[in-house]
Tab-separated table of C-alpha atoms and ligand atoms in Angstrom:
chain	number	residue	atom	x	y	z
A	1294	MET	CA	-2.007	8.865	13.678
A	1295	THR	CA	-2.112	9.542	17.181
A	1296	ALA	CA	-4.430	7.954	19.704
A	1297	GLU	CA	-6.371	11.323	20.053
A	1298	THR	CA	-7.069	11.285	15.987
A	1299	ALA	CA	-10.647	10.654	15.004
A	1300	PHE	CA	-10.626	7.936	12.498
A	1301	ALA	CA	-12.455	8.658	9.289
A	1302	SER	CA	-16.329	6.917	9.066
A	1303	THR	CA	-16.800	3.792	7.220
A	1304	GLY	CA	-19.040	5.467	4.823
A	1305	ASP	CA	-16.272	7.873	4.164
A	1306	LEU	CA	-13.550	5.314	3.637
A	1307	LEU	CA	-15.529	3.337	1.456
A	1308	ALA	CA	-16.675	6.531	-0.940
A	1309	ARG	CA	-12.929	7.315	-1.033
A	1310	ARG	CA	-11.613	3.510	-1.825
A	1311	ARG	CA	-14.017	3.731	-4.696
A	1312	ARG	CA	-13.054	6.786	-6.040
A	1313	LEU	CA	-9.258	6.146	-5.540
A	1314	LEU	CA	-8.752	2.479	-6.252
A	1315	GLY	CA	-11.388	1.725	-8.599
A	1316	PRO	CA	-14.117	-1.027	-9.099
A	1317	ALA	CA	-12.014	-4.323	-8.979
A	1318	TYR	CA	-11.695	-4.256	-4.868
A	1319	ARG	CA	-14.022	-5.853	-2.699
A	1320	VAL	CA	-14.518	-5.540	1.160
A	1321	PHE	CA	-15.550	-8.633	3.449
A	1322	TYR	CA	-19.048	-8.142	5.491
A	1323	ASP	CA	-22.035	-6.603	5.175
A	1324	GLU	CA	-20.646	-3.978	7.453
A	1325	PRO	CA	-17.317	-3.424	6.439
A	1326	PHE	CA	-14.506	-4.045	9.048
A	1327	HIS	CA	-11.993	-1.059	9.781
A	1328	PRO	CA	-9.113	-2.295	11.934
A	1329	VAL	CA	-6.716	0.152	13.326
A	1330	ARG	CA	-4.541	-2.239	15.797
A	1331	GLY	CA	-3.557	-5.786	15.993
A	1332	GLU	CA	-1.961	-8.007	18.682
A	1333	GLY	CA	-1.694	-11.574	18.681
A	1334	VAL	CA	-4.976	-13.098	17.631
A	1335	TRP	CA	-6.874	-10.032	18.210
A	1336	LEU	CA	-7.745	-7.013	15.919
A	1337	TYR	CA	-9.125	-3.769	17.149
A	1338	ASP	CA	-11.543	-1.412	15.368
A	1339	ALA	CA	-11.859	2.277	15.068
A	1340	ASP	CA	-13.896	2.242	18.210
A	1341	GLY	CA	-11.304	0.193	20.099
A	1342	ARG	CA	-13.569	-2.789	20.052
A	1343	ALA	CA	-11.840	-6.260	19.904
A	1344	PHE	CA	-12.285	-9.010	17.312
A	1345	LEU	CA	-11.198	-12.590	17.633
A	1346	ASP	CA	-9.476	-13.325	14.621
A	1347	VAL	CA	-10.335	-16.996	13.503
A	1348	TYR	CA	-9.612	-16.032	9.866
A	1349	ASN	CA	-6.077	-14.694	9.109
A	1350	ASN	CA	-3.326	-17.029	8.229
A	1351	VAL	CA	-0.945	-14.090	7.089
A	1352	PRO	CA	0.094	-12.775	10.565
A	1353	SER	CA	0.867	-16.554	10.863
A	1354	VAL	CA	2.654	-16.184	14.411
A	1355	GLY	CA	0.168	-13.560	15.395
A	1356	HIS	CA	-0.535	-9.916	14.777
A	1357	CYS	CA	2.688	-7.739	15.274
A	1358	HIS	CA	4.778	-10.350	16.861
A	1359	PRO	CA	7.398	-8.744	18.937
A	1360	ARG	CA	10.400	-10.632	17.602
A	1361	VAL	CA	9.292	-10.331	14.058
A	1362	VAL	CA	9.027	-6.591	14.417
A	1363	ALA	CA	12.349	-6.273	16.223
A	1364	ALA	CA	13.927	-8.595	13.420
A	1365	LEU	CA	12.376	-6.161	10.638
A	1366	ALA	CA	13.246	-2.821	12.485
A	1367	GLU	CA	16.790	-4.160	13.290
A	1368	GLN	CA	17.828	-4.822	9.462
A	1369	ALA	CA	15.592	-2.224	7.960
A	1370	SER	CA	17.617	0.485	9.996
A	1371	ARG	CA	21.173	-1.326	9.247
A	1372	LEU	CA	20.769	-2.136	5.431
A	1373	ASN	CA	18.178	-3.068	2.555
A	1374	THR	CA	19.360	-4.016	-0.579
A	1375	HIS	CA	18.840	-6.859	-3.155
A	1376	THR	CA	20.232	-10.459	-4.207
A	1377	ARG	CA	22.703	-9.150	-6.739
A	1378	TYR	CA	24.988	-8.237	-3.509
A	1379	LEU	CA	26.007	-10.725	-1.343
A	1380	HIS	CA	24.408	-10.957	2.140
A	1381	GLU	CA	24.333	-13.568	4.520
A	1382	THR	CA	20.755	-13.417	5.998
A	1383	VAL	CA	19.318	-14.524	2.506
A	1384	LEU	CA	21.682	-17.684	2.804
A	1385	ASP	CA	20.513	-18.299	6.616
A	1386	TYR	CA	17.139	-18.166	5.892
A	1387	ALA	CA	17.404	-20.617	2.719
A	1388	GLU	CA	19.016	-22.674	4.841
A	1389	ALA	CA	16.797	-22.655	7.694
A	1390	LEU	CA	13.860	-23.049	5.269
A	1391	LEU	CA	15.463	-25.908	3.159
A	1392	ALA	CA	15.962	-27.752	6.845
A	1393	THR	CA	12.124	-27.875	6.898
A	1394	PHE	CA	11.568	-29.890	3.285
A	1395	PRO	CA	12.701	-33.315	2.927
A	1396	GLU	CA	16.089	-33.798	1.616
A	1397	GLU	CA	15.211	-34.471	-2.128
A	1398	ILE	CA	14.090	-30.448	-2.070
A	1399	GLY	CA	17.601	-28.604	-2.317
A	1400	HIS	CA	17.072	-25.325	-3.774
A	1401	VAL	CA	15.083	-22.227	-2.560
A	1402	MET	CA	14.121	-19.103	-4.771
A	1403	LEU	CA	12.614	-16.144	-3.075
A	1404	THR	CA	9.928	-13.720	-4.356
A	1405	CYS	CA	7.353	-11.267	-2.827
A	1406	THR	CA	3.879	-12.794	-3.379
A	1407	GLY	CA	2.433	-16.447	-3.814
A	1408	SER	CA	1.393	-15.412	-7.489
A	1409	GLU	CA	5.157	-14.821	-8.177
A	1410	ALA	CA	6.159	-17.987	-6.870
A	1411	ASN	CA	3.305	-20.021	-8.852
A	1412	ASP	CA	4.092	-17.959	-11.555
A	1413	LEU	CA	8.075	-18.838	-11.555
A	1414	ALA	CA	7.138	-22.674	-10.968
A	1415	VAL	CA	5.399	-22.601	-14.077
A	1416	ARG	CA	8.305	-21.330	-15.951
A	1417	ALA	CA	10.478	-23.896	-14.281
A	1418	ALA	CA	8.124	-26.725	-15.017
A	1419	ARG	CA	7.741	-25.639	-18.880
A	1420	ALA	CA	11.520	-25.675	-19.143
A	1421	PHE	CA	12.163	-28.850	-17.468
A	1422	THR	CA	9.344	-30.837	-19.076
A	1423	GLY	CA	9.238	-28.938	-22.518
A	1424	GLY	CA	5.532	-29.182	-21.721
A	1425	THR	CA	3.035	-26.634	-21.542
A	1426	GLY	CA	0.151	-28.269	-20.065
A	1427	PHE	CA	-1.347	-27.947	-16.809
A	1428	ILE	CA	-4.306	-29.687	-14.760
A	1429	VAL	CA	-5.534	-27.751	-11.592
A	1430	THR	CA	-8.421	-28.365	-9.483
A	1431	ASP	CA	-11.894	-26.802	-10.883
A	1432	PHE	CA	-12.322	-24.204	-8.426
A	1433	ALA	CA	-8.649	-23.473	-7.741
A	1434	TYR	CA	-7.075	-19.968	-7.045
A	1435	HIS	CA	-3.302	-19.676	-7.739
A	1436	GLY	CA	-2.840	-15.951	-8.280
A	1437	VAL	CA	-3.019	-12.823	-10.066
A	1438	THR	CA	-0.341	-12.784	-13.106
A	1439	VAL	CA	-1.683	-13.738	-16.492
A	1440	ALA	CA	-0.075	-17.161	-16.400
A	1441	VAL	CA	-1.403	-18.103	-12.936
A	1442	ALA	CA	-5.015	-16.188	-13.496
A	1443	GLU	CA	-5.576	-18.465	-16.370
A	1444	MET	CA	-4.831	-21.385	-13.910
A	1445	SER	CA	-7.477	-20.143	-11.300
A	1446	PRO	CA	-11.169	-21.033	-12.020
A	1447	SER	CA	-12.452	-19.426	-8.874
A	1448	LEU	CA	-11.822	-16.176	-10.482
A	1449	GLY	CA	-14.936	-16.915	-12.497
A	1450	ALA	CA	-16.021	-16.866	-15.967
A	1451	GLY	CA	-14.683	-13.231	-16.178
A	1452	VAL	CA	-11.392	-14.634	-16.276
A	1453	THR	CA	-10.790	-17.463	-19.298
A	1454	LEU	CA	-8.756	-20.408	-18.682
A	1455	GLY	CA	-5.741	-21.156	-20.628
A	1456	ALA	CA	-5.863	-22.819	-23.705
A	1457	HIS	CA	-3.486	-25.386	-22.371
A	1458	VAL	CA	-4.970	-25.651	-18.901
A	1459	ARG	CA	-7.641	-28.399	-18.093
A	1460	THR	CA	-9.620	-28.960	-14.599
A	1461	VAL	CA	-10.162	-31.817	-12.401
A	1462	ALA	CA	-12.696	-31.883	-9.377
A	1463	ALA	CA	-11.100	-31.721	-6.179
A	1464	PRO	CA	-11.124	-34.834	-3.948
A	1465	GLU	CA	-13.948	-34.264	-1.717
A	1466	THR	CA	-14.958	-36.644	0.955
A	1467	PHE	CA	-18.605	-35.356	2.208
A	1468	ARG	CA	-20.415	-36.591	-0.444
A	1469	GLN	CA	-18.014	-39.456	-1.414
A	1470	THR	CA	-16.089	-41.857	0.253
A	1471	PRO	CA	-11.986	-41.523	0.145
A	1472	ALA	CA	-11.732	-44.386	-2.133
A	1473	GLU	CA	-14.091	-42.933	-4.451
A	1474	ALA	CA	-12.330	-39.466	-4.084
A	1475	ALA	CA	-9.221	-41.094	-4.865
A	1476	ALA	CA	-10.506	-42.925	-7.864
A	1477	ARG	CA	-11.978	-40.034	-9.389
A	1478	PHE	CA	-9.336	-37.759	-9.059
A	1479	GLU	CA	-6.988	-40.147	-10.684
A	1480	ALA	CA	-9.446	-40.985	-13.565
A	1481	GLU	CA	-10.135	-37.145	-14.124
A	1482	VAL	CA	-6.247	-36.465	-14.200
A	1483	ARG	CA	-5.904	-39.030	-16.680
A	1484	ALA	CA	-9.120	-37.946	-18.743
A	1485	ALA	CA	-7.226	-34.486	-18.971
A	1486	ILE	CA	-3.762	-35.720	-19.928
A	1487	ALA	CA	-5.416	-37.701	-22.798
A	1488	ASP	CA	-7.135	-34.788	-23.700
A	1489	MET	CA	-4.107	-32.690	-24.008
A	1490	HIS	CA	-2.579	-35.408	-26.306
A	1491	ARG	CA	-5.273	-35.210	-28.386
A	1492	ASN	CA	-4.995	-31.682	-28.784
A	1493	GLY	CA	-1.104	-31.593	-29.262
A	1494	VAL	CA	-0.467	-30.158	-25.977
A	1495	LYS	CA	2.363	-31.925	-23.900
A	1496	PRO	CA	1.816	-32.408	-19.941
A	1497	ALA	CA	3.831	-30.039	-17.729
A	1498	ALA	CA	2.500	-30.455	-14.330
A	1499	LEU	CA	-0.347	-30.988	-12.180
A	1500	LEU	CA	-0.391	-28.051	-9.262
A	1501	PHE	CA	-2.979	-28.269	-6.586
A	1502	ASP	CA	-3.148	-26.395	-2.962
A	1503	THR	CA	-2.465	-29.338	-0.618
A	1504	ILE	CA	-5.529	-28.579	1.541
A	1505	PHE	CA	-7.589	-27.242	-1.796
A	1506	SER	CA	-8.333	-23.939	0.434
A	1507	SER	CA	-10.653	-22.577	-2.106
A	1508	ASP	CA	-12.175	-25.620	-3.537
A	1509	GLY	CA	-14.044	-26.155	0.017
A	1510	ILE	CA	-11.328	-26.877	2.530
A	1511	LEU	CA	-10.760	-30.862	1.550
A	1512	PRO	CA	-7.935	-32.030	3.976
A	1513	ALA	CA	-8.365	-35.913	3.331
A	1514	THR	CA	-5.484	-38.120	2.552
A	1515	GLY	CA	-4.935	-40.738	0.607
A	1516	VAL	CA	-6.476	-39.267	-2.215
A	1517	VAL	CA	-3.966	-37.437	-4.360
A	1518	ASP	CA	-1.557	-40.390	-5.102
A	1519	GLY	CA	-3.066	-41.718	-8.325
A	1520	GLY	CA	-3.444	-38.461	-9.898
A	1521	VAL	CA	0.251	-37.384	-9.067
A	1522	ALA	CA	1.398	-40.847	-10.380
A	1523	ALA	CA	-0.503	-40.243	-13.635
A	1524	MET	CA	1.119	-36.892	-14.303
A	1525	ARG	CA	4.535	-38.404	-13.487
A	1526	GLU	CA	3.970	-41.069	-16.030
A	1527	ALA	CA	3.096	-38.494	-18.501
A	1528	GLY	CA	6.437	-36.929	-17.853
A	1529	GLY	CA	4.958	-34.038	-15.989
A	1530	LEU	CA	5.751	-32.537	-12.281
A	1531	TYR	CA	3.587	-32.294	-9.286
A	1532	ILE	CA	3.402	-28.677	-8.032
A	1533	ALA	CA	2.362	-28.500	-4.670
A	1534	ASP	CA	0.901	-24.998	-3.856
A	1535	GLU	CA	1.625	-24.345	0.001
A	1536	VAL	CA	0.447	-20.753	0.104
A	1537	GLN	CA	-2.305	-21.782	2.195
A	1538	ALA	CA	-1.611	-24.978	3.913
A	1539	GLY	CA	2.384	-24.382	4.321
A	1540	LEU	CA	4.225	-23.279	7.480
A	1541	ALA	CA	2.836	-25.567	10.233
A	1542	ARG	CA	-0.796	-24.674	9.972
A	1543	THR	CA	-1.779	-28.016	9.366
A	1544	GLY	CA	-0.653	-29.406	12.501
A	1545	SER	CA	1.125	-32.524	12.158
A	1546	ALA	CA	3.286	-31.792	9.500
A	1547	MET	CA	5.414	-28.282	8.574
A	1548	TRP	CA	3.954	-28.351	4.844
A	1549	GLY	CA	0.570	-29.563	3.457
A	1550	PHE	CA	2.138	-32.064	0.903
A	1551	GLN	CA	3.794	-34.051	3.883
A	1552	ARG	CA	0.512	-34.941	5.172
A	1553	HIS	CA	-0.293	-36.830	1.550
A	1554	GLY	CA	2.967	-38.615	1.967
A	1555	ILE	CA	4.470	-37.503	-1.401
A	1556	VAL	CA	7.772	-35.162	-2.109
A	1557	PRO	CA	6.671	-32.855	-4.772
A	1558	ASP	CA	9.172	-31.450	-7.690
A	1559	ILE	CA	8.288	-27.980	-6.793
A	1560	VAL	CA	6.894	-26.401	-3.847
A	1561	THR	CA	5.414	-22.632	-3.405
A	1562	PHE	CA	4.673	-20.896	-0.257
A	1563	GLY	CA	4.113	-17.311	0.511
A	1564	LYS	CA	1.121	-15.626	2.491
A	1565	PRO	CA	2.144	-17.138	6.320
A	1566	MET	CA	5.909	-16.790	5.701
A	1567	GLY	CA	6.544	-13.179	6.656
A	1568	ASP	CA	3.822	-12.608	9.385
A	1569	GLY	CA	2.502	-9.743	7.333
A	1570	HIS	CA	5.535	-8.940	5.376
A	1571	PRO	CA	5.519	-9.833	1.885
A	1572	VAL	CA	8.006	-12.979	1.892
A	1573	ALA	CA	7.053	-15.922	-0.695
A	1574	GLY	CA	8.967	-18.410	-2.687
A	1575	MET	CA	9.569	-21.956	-4.481
A	1576	ALA	CA	11.665	-24.677	-3.118
A	1577	ALA	CA	12.595	-27.461	-5.766
A	1578	ARG	CA	14.528	-30.603	-6.639
A	1579	PRO	CA	17.922	-28.985	-7.909
A	1580	ALA	CA	17.326	-31.237	-11.018
A	1581	VAL	CA	14.068	-29.418	-11.917
A	1582	LEU	CA	16.017	-26.339	-11.939
A	1583	LYS	CA	19.398	-26.898	-13.617
A	1584	GLU	CA	18.706	-26.274	-16.917
A	1585	PHE	CA	16.274	-23.315	-16.389
A	1586	GLY	CA	18.825	-21.823	-13.957
A	1587	GLU	CA	21.601	-22.324	-16.845
A	1588	LYS	CA	19.501	-20.884	-19.567
A	1589	THR	CA	17.743	-18.089	-17.526
A	1590	ARG	CA	19.154	-15.386	-15.047
A	1591	TYR	CA	16.488	-14.890	-12.390
A	1592	PHE	CA	16.349	-11.518	-10.141
A	1593	ASN	CA	13.620	-10.143	-8.207
A	1594	THR	CA	13.973	-6.951	-7.100
A	1595	PHE	CA	12.569	-7.102	-3.723
A	1596	GLY	CA	12.409	-11.007	-3.399
A	1597	GLY	CA	15.241	-12.260	-0.605
A	1598	ASN	CA	16.209	-8.699	0.201
A	1599	PRO	CA	17.910	-8.482	3.665
A	1600	VAL	CA	14.757	-7.111	5.568
A	1601	SER	CA	12.599	-9.937	3.952
A	1602	ALA	CA	15.141	-12.604	4.911
A	1603	ALA	CA	15.139	-11.127	8.309
A	1604	VAL	CA	11.393	-11.161	8.566
A	1605	GLY	CA	11.251	-14.620	7.350
A	1606	LEU	CA	14.061	-16.407	9.192
A	1607	ALA	CA	12.243	-14.379	12.503
A	1608	VAL	CA	9.167	-16.380	11.596
A	1609	LEU	CA	10.659	-19.627	11.629
A	1610	ASN	CA	12.364	-19.248	14.781
A	1611	VAL	CA	9.283	-18.082	16.339
A	1612	VAL	CA	7.222	-20.844	14.976
A	1613	LYS	CA	9.577	-23.566	16.507
A	1614	ASP	CA	10.391	-21.659	19.711
A	1615	GLU	CA	6.455	-21.355	20.430
A	1616	GLY	CA	5.871	-24.939	19.565
A	1617	LEU	CA	3.343	-23.392	17.009
A	1618	MET	CA	2.936	-26.776	14.715
A	1619	ALA	CA	2.126	-28.856	17.863
A	1620	ASN	CA	-0.152	-25.873	18.909
A	1621	ALA	CA	-1.951	-26.051	15.689
A	1622	GLU	CA	-2.345	-29.757	15.852
A	1623	ARG	CA	-3.730	-29.651	19.758
A	1624	VAL	CA	-6.104	-26.536	19.367
A	1625	GLY	CA	-7.226	-27.524	15.837
A	1626	ALA	CA	-8.544	-30.909	17.206
A	1627	HIS	CA	-10.172	-29.521	20.221
A	1628	MET	CA	-12.051	-26.960	17.926
A	1629	ARG	CA	-13.068	-29.466	15.771
A	1630	ASP	CA	-14.389	-31.896	18.714
A	1631	GLY	CA	-16.385	-28.714	20.109
A	1632	LEU	CA	-17.569	-28.131	16.172
A	1633	ARG	CA	-18.994	-31.562	15.865
A	1634	ALA	CA	-20.843	-31.245	19.284
A	1635	LEU	CA	-22.199	-28.159	17.982
A	1636	GLY	CA	-23.235	-30.124	14.464
A	1637	GLN	CA	-25.028	-32.657	16.802
A	1638	ARG	CA	-27.401	-29.768	18.106
A	1639	HIS	CA	-27.450	-27.703	14.751
A	1640	PRO	CA	-28.521	-29.734	11.357
A	1641	ALA	CA	-27.331	-26.733	9.796
A	1642	ILE	CA	-23.720	-27.741	10.116
A	1643	GLY	CA	-23.435	-30.571	7.470
A	1644	ASP	CA	-19.640	-31.264	7.953
A	1645	VAL	CA	-16.656	-30.413	10.007
A	1646	ARG	CA	-13.314	-31.092	8.615
A	1647	GLY	CA	-9.723	-29.768	8.353
A	1648	ALA	CA	-6.268	-30.495	9.473
A	1649	GLY	CA	-4.698	-28.533	12.353
A	1650	LEU	CA	-5.570	-24.968	12.311
A	1651	TYR	CA	-7.309	-25.007	8.992
A	1652	VAL	CA	-10.806	-25.926	9.484
A	1653	GLY	CA	-13.891	-25.923	7.259
A	1654	ILE	CA	-17.652	-26.035	8.375
A	1655	GLU	CA	-19.816	-26.718	5.393
A	1656	MET	CA	-23.295	-25.563	5.964
A	1657	VAL	CA	-26.409	-27.049	4.445
A	1658	GLU	CA	-30.194	-26.870	4.035
A	1659	ASP	CA	-32.540	-29.008	5.878
A	1660	ASP	CA	-32.809	-31.681	3.415
A	1661	ASP	CA	-31.556	-35.575	2.642
A	1662	ALA	CA	-29.290	-34.117	0.016
A	1663	ARG	CA	-27.189	-32.257	2.117
A	1664	SER	CA	-27.679	-29.331	-0.525
A	1665	PRO	CA	-25.629	-26.300	0.210
A	1666	SER	CA	-26.494	-23.606	1.960
A	1667	PRO	CA	-24.885	-19.990	0.908
A	1668	SER	CA	-27.403	-18.135	2.288
A	1669	ARG	CA	-27.122	-19.776	5.712
A	1670	THR	CA	-23.097	-19.065	5.515
A	1671	THR	CA	-23.678	-15.530	4.876
A	1672	ARG	CA	-25.946	-14.560	7.607
A	1673	LEU	CA	-23.171	-16.856	9.815
A	1674	VAL	CA	-20.312	-15.280	8.975
A	1675	ASN	CA	-22.341	-11.612	9.164
A	1676	GLU	CA	-23.442	-12.472	12.569
A	1677	LEU	CA	-20.433	-13.698	13.862
A	1678	ARG	CA	-18.551	-10.349	12.620
A	1679	GLN	CA	-21.575	-8.493	14.546
A	1680	ARG	CA	-20.624	-10.527	17.766
A	1681	GLY	CA	-16.787	-9.858	17.442
A	1682	ILE	CA	-15.629	-13.103	15.794
A	1683	LEU	CA	-13.872	-12.813	12.114
A	1684	VAL	CA	-14.342	-15.772	9.829
A	1685	GLY	CA	-14.537	-16.025	6.005
A	1686	THR	CA	-15.990	-18.400	3.330
A	1687	SER	CA	-14.743	-20.846	0.772
A	1688	GLY	CA	-15.853	-23.342	-1.848
A	1689	ARG	CA	-17.768	-22.999	-5.178
A	1690	HIS	CA	-21.187	-22.381	-3.462
A	1691	ALA	CA	-19.683	-20.224	-0.720
A	1692	ASN	CA	-20.956	-22.581	1.954
A	1693	VAL	CA	-18.112	-23.520	3.949
A	1694	VAL	CA	-17.092	-21.383	6.668
A	1695	LYS	CA	-13.327	-20.965	6.824
A	1696	VAL	CA	-11.531	-21.442	9.929
A	1697	ARG	CA	-8.078	-20.559	9.959
A	1698	PRO	CA	-6.829	-18.139	12.468
A	1699	PRO	CA	-3.049	-17.270	13.660
A	1700	LEU	CA	-1.219	-20.128	14.896
A	1701	PRO	CA	-0.797	-19.043	18.621
A	1702	PHE	CA	-4.639	-19.540	19.028
A	1703	SER	CA	-5.297	-21.003	22.418
A	1704	THR	CA	-7.742	-23.403	23.424
A	1705	GLU	CA	-9.600	-20.571	25.453
A	1706	ASN	CA	-9.534	-18.821	22.106
A	1707	ALA	CA	-11.586	-21.976	20.095
A	1708	ASP	CA	-13.739	-21.841	23.445
A	1709	TYR	CA	-14.636	-18.257	23.020
A	1710	PHE	CA	-15.189	-19.029	19.023
A	1711	LEU	CA	-17.360	-21.924	19.915
A	1712	GLU	CA	-19.667	-20.292	22.350
A	1713	ARG	CA	-20.275	-17.026	20.096
A	1714	LEU	CA	-20.809	-19.758	17.034
A	1715	GLU	CA	-23.532	-21.492	19.286
A	1716	ALA	CA	-25.159	-18.209	20.145
A	1717	CYS	CA	-25.341	-17.347	16.194
A	1718	LEU	CA	-26.827	-20.686	15.163
A	1719	SER	CA	-29.292	-20.743	18.199
A	1720	ALA	CA	-30.369	-17.111	16.962
B	2144	PMP	N1	-2.144	-19.653	-4.210
B	2144	PMP	C1	-3.153	-19.816	-3.320
B	2144	PMP	C2	-3.539	-21.388	-3.061
B	2144	PMP	C3	-3.598	-18.791	-2.685
B	2144	PMP	O1	-4.358	-18.656	-1.581
B	2144	PMP	C4	-2.994	-17.137	-2.917
B	2144	PMP	C5	-3.680	-16.107	-2.481
B	2144	PMP	N2	-4.930	-16.351	-2.138
B	2144	PMP	C6	-2.100	-17.464	-3.773
B	2144	PMP	C7	-1.327	-18.395	-4.605
B	2144	PMP	C8	-1.910	-16.185	-4.460
B	2144	PMP	O2	-0.506	-15.548	-3.463
B	2144	PMP	P1	-0.731	-14.007	-3.495
B	2144	PMP	O3	-1.887	-13.179	-3.317
B	2144	PMP	O4	0.396	-13.749	-2.388
B	2144	PMP	O5	0.070	-13.745	-4.662
């Protein structure tokens, strides 16, 4: 499409989507958003209007980063094949990735999506433990395949949980203390394991998102240790889903599990790894993969192809060369300070929490019970969109504003966001 071409209207696009893609797709915002170009932390709509992207973690190093685009174009114009042929780039990428993990994690297997990564982790955990029971948090999302959709209670009542799946409350620390959250998490994991045993189900793993994104963005540390220990005592594994928290976002660490100080048995990753290109995978302790790999072959047509590997490698290099982890730490702290100051003036902000550039703003009613306020949250998110700021929501009550911008987000970007947020709250 050339610059002179007129873009289709919102109404036409919505009707066409509905007709062609069917009824399962959703759009964000009362007035759907139609971006046509992206650069850094900005998206531009069909009218050329700039929107500050405070939401998208997939374009991790910024929309259309020139180094990533160049790596993609260079490899795509030379060769693209698959992992049944030898190619050095996939090994360079695996080496660079493994260097970001603790030494216990020794192998990496590549996929295209986070769902596939979790699905593979489920198979590996079953093979290693001989168990079939999985514990997830009660508003988790882990993906679209049959196996992991059945472990994703946030999909709602329309998707039945697997018969071998048990849920526990995520460790939240707004309405309980960290000590209470830790004790409750451990007690619920132990109860779930006991329930599995009563029903003849052998535990395979405890699987959780290390910042509990869909459960409402719960960054507290020191709260998962007892639960992980209980699962390991029962012979099961700890699978860390890093699809949301991974790749430097939480600021103090490359991976979310590092904040909790426990090395997982399996780590899955996805979304941000390719700056928009589908790059995902799983890393594991070699012992966990030994038997699985001996008994089963693994081939993923597109996973780890030379173009994806070149893209993944370029993203890792940009994160390092541009100091994006330190940036996430610094700008995230600045943003939370600003949000807490806003919270002093606006009681609708009940809680501000997060790690690095993953921040949640919990919106509440004006009552003593800190009741969740989904209606205020929806209004706020839509009002921000009207004012050129993109954010989303999270949590069982959809009352947590999800603030998760591309990693090159600056303090100036944060101040711009805070100004408009204040204007919306005052209005
Ligand atoms: N795990 C988590 C925590 C996620 O947030 C998502 C995607 N929202 C997935 C897994 C699935 O990833 P994908 O959409 O790439 O399949």
